Amino acid sequence: MRIPKWKIKGVTDDFTECGCCGRRGLKRTVALMPLDADENEDGTAEDVAYYGTSCAATALGWTQSKVTDTARAAQAKREQRDAYARMMISLYAPVEFAPVREKARLFYGRNRSLRDTGVKATEEVAKLLANARATLADTTTGPARPSRIEDFRRYLVIFSSDQQIHRVLHVPDDEGKRQEQATAAARRAKEIRGSVLVVAALDGEAARDVAYSHRLAPEWIEKAWQDAHV
């Protein structure tokens, strides 16, 4: 059985020239990571080759349709990892330099099964942030993605009466539009007997998790935003 020389990491439109045949003007290319004799990844983002679908199929000994399907699946997994990384940074970056007690309250509040198990919140938070930042810094299939508190954006979250999230809205930069949004949100919250909360996160999905966890460390979450945007 032929052992593949490459592993498909995803697809990208940042490289439009095939690194194998030199064809230019491609809509996208397949990112290929070299493998060693044991089929382990043998390199970093700098070692990735970008081939057109046809050349990638030849290099792997696959059909073009298999290359396309595998590349799409790999890219989807990367996007899932990115989403998880944005959530971890949105949750834990604000308490990265908080007192241990505050950090532990947030971590164990979200991971109750780990309380009293010997797992240290400070170490776990550090690992989660390091892994998340590494994920978003990876340039295999595109440029590094935002990962700092300075990159956070404000989101307005409307809760229903049973404390479930009803809607998440990005807060506009324009002061007038912000006022209009806040008024409309307050009116909607009153209609559904809910409440309104403004949080900061890297994206709207992460904002949902931040909103649910906000009560665990409200002062530090707000302080981190203020310190980063003075």
Tab-separated table of C-alpha atoms in Angstrom:
chain	number	residue	atom	x	y	z
A	1	MET	CA	0.000	0.000	0.000
A	2	ARG	CA	1.338	3.406	-0.984
A	3	ILE	CA	2.166	5.634	1.994
A	4	PRO	CA	1.119	9.257	1.356
A	5	LYS	CA	3.903	11.786	1.421
A	6	TRP	CA	1.576	14.559	2.469
A	7	LYS	CA	-1.273	15.337	4.822
A	8	ILE	CA	-4.017	17.687	3.695
A	9	LYS	CA	-4.411	20.552	6.169
A	10	GLY	CA	-7.155	22.459	4.378
A	11	VAL	CA	-7.712	24.885	1.524
A	12	THR	CA	-6.779	28.526	1.091
A	13	ASP	CA	-7.365	31.352	-1.340
A	14	ASP	CA	-4.288	33.232	-0.091
A	15	PHE	CA	-2.085	31.161	-2.397
A	16	THR	CA	-3.341	31.033	-5.977
A	17	GLU	CA	-0.269	29.519	-7.645
A	18	CYS	CA	0.349	25.768	-7.642
A	19	GLY	CA	3.626	24.974	-5.907
A	20	CYS	CA	4.013	21.873	-8.055
A	21	CYS	CA	3.331	22.832	-11.679
A	22	GLY	CA	3.432	26.615	-11.304
A	23	ARG	CA	-0.043	27.216	-12.676
A	24	ARG	CA	-1.334	30.642	-11.646
A	25	GLY	CA	-4.725	32.226	-11.151
A	26	LEU	CA	-6.229	29.327	-9.210
A	27	LYS	CA	-9.297	30.121	-7.104
A	28	ARG	CA	-7.759	28.210	-4.206
A	29	THR	CA	-5.042	25.702	-3.404
A	30	VAL	CA	-4.744	22.669	-1.154
A	31	ALA	CA	-2.406	23.017	1.832
A	32	LEU	CA	-0.147	19.956	2.129
A	33	MET	CA	1.995	19.229	5.176
A	34	PRO	CA	4.963	16.872	4.561
A	35	LEU	CA	4.998	13.600	6.508
A	36	ASP	CA	7.903	11.566	7.797
A	37	ALA	CA	8.353	7.814	7.324
A	38	ASP	CA	5.975	7.124	10.222
A	39	GLU	CA	3.301	9.389	8.702
A	40	ASN	CA	3.782	12.060	11.351
A	41	GLU	CA	3.747	15.721	10.368
A	42	ASP	CA	7.288	16.713	9.500
A	43	GLY	CA	7.403	20.493	9.560
A	44	THR	CA	5.685	23.738	10.468
A	45	ALA	CA	3.523	26.205	8.571
A	46	GLU	CA	6.636	27.352	6.698
A	47	ASP	CA	7.062	23.845	5.262
A	48	VAL	CA	3.536	23.555	3.878
A	49	ALA	CA	3.205	23.224	0.102
A	50	TYR	CA	0.253	24.668	-1.801
A	51	TYR	CA	-0.886	22.597	-4.775
A	52	GLY	CA	-3.784	22.801	-7.138
A	53	THR	CA	-6.329	20.003	-6.791
A	54	SER	CA	-4.972	18.056	-9.760
A	55	CYS	CA	-1.358	18.147	-8.589
A	56	ALA	CA	-2.411	17.342	-5.018
A	57	ALA	CA	-4.267	14.281	-6.306
A	58	THR	CA	-1.169	13.135	-8.188
A	59	ALA	CA	1.084	13.682	-5.170
A	60	LEU	CA	-1.216	11.650	-2.935
A	61	GLY	CA	-2.238	9.043	-5.478
A	62	TRP	CA	-5.889	9.962	-4.942
A	63	THR	CA	-8.760	11.076	-7.130
A	64	GLN	CA	-9.434	14.798	-7.353
A	65	SER	CA	-12.832	14.325	-5.721
A	66	LYS	CA	-11.214	12.619	-2.717
A	67	VAL	CA	-8.719	15.462	-2.433
A	68	THR	CA	-11.527	18.026	-2.567
A	69	ASP	CA	-13.646	16.226	0.038
A	70	THR	CA	-10.682	15.693	2.366
A	71	ALA	CA	-9.550	19.307	2.035
A	72	ARG	CA	-13.024	20.609	2.830
A	73	ALA	CA	-13.280	18.338	5.866
A	74	ALA	CA	-9.844	19.448	7.089
A	75	GLN	CA	-10.781	23.094	6.641
A	76	ALA	CA	-14.032	22.567	8.536
A	77	LYS	CA	-12.093	21.048	11.441
A	78	ARG	CA	-9.737	23.998	11.429
A	79	GLU	CA	-12.662	26.401	11.574
A	80	GLN	CA	-14.064	24.446	14.516
A	81	ARG	CA	-10.706	24.686	16.292
A	82	ASP	CA	-10.600	28.405	15.568
A	83	ALA	CA	-14.086	28.875	17.004
A	84	TYR	CA	-13.109	26.993	20.165
A	85	ALA	CA	-9.915	29.049	20.446
A	86	ARG	CA	-11.853	32.311	20.143
A	87	MET	CA	-14.197	31.128	22.865
A	88	MET	CA	-11.340	30.191	25.222
A	89	ILE	CA	-9.596	33.528	24.724
A	90	SER	CA	-12.831	35.474	25.109
A	91	LEU	CA	-13.541	33.649	28.367
A	92	TYR	CA	-10.152	33.415	30.036
A	93	ALA	CA	-7.939	36.211	28.683
A	94	PRO	CA	-9.751	38.790	30.874
A	95	VAL	CA	-8.798	36.858	34.033
A	96	GLU	CA	-5.307	35.840	32.915
A	97	PHE	CA	-3.707	38.229	35.419
A	98	ALA	CA	-6.508	38.196	37.974
A	99	PRO	CA	-6.013	36.854	41.517
A	100	VAL	CA	-6.056	33.067	41.774
A	101	ARG	CA	-9.424	33.130	43.543
A	102	GLU	CA	-11.095	34.996	40.681
A	103	LYS	CA	-9.494	32.780	38.070
A	104	ALA	CA	-10.548	29.645	39.948
A	105	ARG	CA	-14.127	30.852	40.346
A	106	LEU	CA	-14.479	31.284	36.595
A	107	PHE	CA	-12.718	28.043	35.658
A	108	TYR	CA	-14.447	25.795	38.191
A	109	GLY	CA	-17.737	27.554	37.616
A	110	ARG	CA	-17.549	26.360	34.021
A	111	ASN	CA	-15.928	23.003	34.842
A	112	ARG	CA	-17.608	21.849	38.031
A	113	SER	CA	-16.601	18.218	37.551
A	114	LEU	CA	-12.936	19.242	37.902
A	115	ARG	CA	-13.359	20.844	41.304
A	116	ASP	CA	-11.556	18.945	44.085
A	117	THR	CA	-9.829	16.653	41.582
A	118	GLY	CA	-6.342	18.092	41.881
A	119	VAL	CA	-6.668	20.021	38.626
A	120	LYS	CA	-5.295	23.521	39.197
A	121	ALA	CA	-7.300	26.315	37.637
A	122	THR	CA	-4.278	28.568	37.114
A	123	GLU	CA	-2.395	25.891	35.178
A	124	GLU	CA	-5.416	24.897	33.109
A	125	VAL	CA	-6.248	28.482	32.188
A	126	ALA	CA	-2.645	29.046	31.111
A	127	LYS	CA	-2.740	25.905	28.940
A	128	LEU	CA	-6.073	26.801	27.387
A	129	LEU	CA	-4.882	30.286	26.491
A	130	ALA	CA	-1.543	29.067	25.128
A	131	ASN	CA	-3.227	26.450	22.940
A	132	ALA	CA	-5.878	28.891	21.756
A	133	ARG	CA	-3.326	31.525	20.802
A	134	ALA	CA	-1.227	28.946	18.972
A	135	THR	CA	-4.293	27.819	17.046
A	136	LEU	CA	-5.159	31.327	15.904
A	137	ALA	CA	-1.516	32.104	15.107
A	138	ASP	CA	-1.233	29.118	12.753
A	139	THR	CA	-0.829	30.319	9.171
A	140	THR	CA	-1.144	26.972	7.380
A	141	THR	CA	-4.279	27.912	5.448
A	142	GLY	CA	-4.406	31.653	5.936
A	143	PRO	CA	-3.129	34.609	7.949
A	144	ALA	CA	-3.115	34.655	11.737
A	145	ARG	CA	-6.493	35.493	13.245
A	146	PRO	CA	-7.224	38.093	15.968
A	147	SER	CA	-6.431	36.752	19.428
A	148	ARG	CA	-5.881	39.722	21.764
A	149	ILE	CA	-8.198	41.482	24.177
A	150	GLU	CA	-7.591	44.555	22.025
A	151	ASP	CA	-9.323	42.630	19.234
A	152	PHE	CA	-12.469	42.064	21.299
A	153	ARG	CA	-15.698	43.651	20.118
A	154	ARG	CA	-18.762	44.594	22.114
A	155	TYR	CA	-21.910	42.479	21.861
A	156	LEU	CA	-25.348	43.151	23.251
A	157	VAL	CA	-27.004	40.010	24.589
A	158	ILE	CA	-30.737	39.753	25.227
A	159	PHE	CA	-31.796	37.073	27.708
A	160	SER	CA	-35.278	35.596	27.884
A	161	SER	CA	-37.187	35.245	31.156
A	162	ASP	CA	-35.685	31.782	31.747
A	163	GLN	CA	-32.134	33.151	31.332
A	164	GLN	CA	-31.641	31.641	27.892
A	165	ILE	CA	-30.037	33.789	25.219
A	166	HIS	CA	-32.669	35.238	22.933
A	167	ARG	CA	-30.398	37.263	20.646
A	168	VAL	CA	-26.782	38.427	20.268
A	169	LEU	CA	-26.086	41.697	18.447
A	170	HIS	CA	-22.806	43.375	17.588
A	171	VAL	CA	-22.666	46.822	19.176
A	172	PRO	CA	-22.066	49.444	16.453
A	173	ASP	CA	-19.270	51.994	16.730
A	174	ASP	CA	-21.516	54.955	16.000
A	175	GLU	CA	-22.850	56.502	19.206
A	176	GLY	CA	-26.257	57.284	17.743
A	177	LYS	CA	-26.728	53.755	16.450
A	178	ARG	CA	-25.602	52.360	19.804
A	179	GLN	CA	-28.295	54.357	21.560
A	180	GLU	CA	-30.921	53.166	19.095
A	181	GLN	CA	-29.825	49.574	19.549
A	182	ALA	CA	-29.826	49.835	23.342
A	183	THR	CA	-33.323	51.340	23.349
A	184	ALA	CA	-34.681	48.663	21.025
A	185	ALA	CA	-32.999	45.902	23.053
A	186	ALA	CA	-34.430	47.209	26.322
A	187	ARG	CA	-37.875	47.324	24.737
A	188	ARG	CA	-37.553	43.760	23.452
A	189	ALA	CA	-36.266	42.502	26.805
A	190	LYS	CA	-39.264	44.068	28.519
A	191	GLU	CA	-41.627	42.385	26.058
A	192	ILE	CA	-40.206	38.938	26.819
A	193	ARG	CA	-39.603	39.702	30.511
A	194	GLY	CA	-35.909	39.220	30.017
A	195	SER	CA	-32.766	41.261	30.527
A	196	VAL	CA	-29.911	42.854	28.601
A	197	LEU	CA	-26.170	42.439	29.057
A	198	VAL	CA	-23.252	43.914	27.114
A	199	VAL	CA	-20.120	41.760	26.884
A	200	ALA	CA	-16.854	41.760	24.937
A	201	ALA	CA	-15.566	38.829	22.876
A	202	LEU	CA	-13.705	37.919	19.702
A	203	ASP	CA	-16.924	37.027	17.881
A	204	GLY	CA	-20.645	36.591	18.359
A	205	GLU	CA	-20.523	32.885	19.173
A	206	ALA	CA	-17.898	33.414	21.856
A	207	ALA	CA	-20.006	36.269	23.209
A	208	ARG	CA	-22.733	33.757	24.053
A	209	ASP	CA	-20.398	31.801	26.335
A	210	VAL	CA	-19.034	34.975	27.885
A	211	ALA	CA	-22.578	36.125	28.621
A	212	TYR	CA	-23.470	32.862	30.357
A	213	SER	CA	-20.260	33.030	32.423
A	214	HIS	CA	-20.262	36.776	33.069
A	215	ARG	CA	-21.629	36.459	36.609
A	216	LEU	CA	-18.578	34.390	37.619
A	217	ALA	CA	-16.082	37.237	37.134
A	218	PRO	CA	-17.921	40.409	36.083
A	219	GLU	CA	-15.437	42.916	37.505
A	220	TRP	CA	-12.371	41.366	35.862
A	221	ILE	CA	-14.104	40.826	32.549
A	222	GLU	CA	-15.049	44.504	32.438
A	223	LYS	CA	-11.666	45.656	33.769
A	224	ALA	CA	-9.788	43.792	31.038
A	225	TRP	CA	-11.898	45.470	28.367
A	226	GLN	CA	-11.405	48.926	29.867
A	227	ASP	CA	-7.638	48.465	30.273
A	228	ALA	CA	-7.280	47.332	26.664
A	229	HIS	CA	-9.336	50.173	25.193
A	230	VAL	CA	-8.285	53.260	27.144
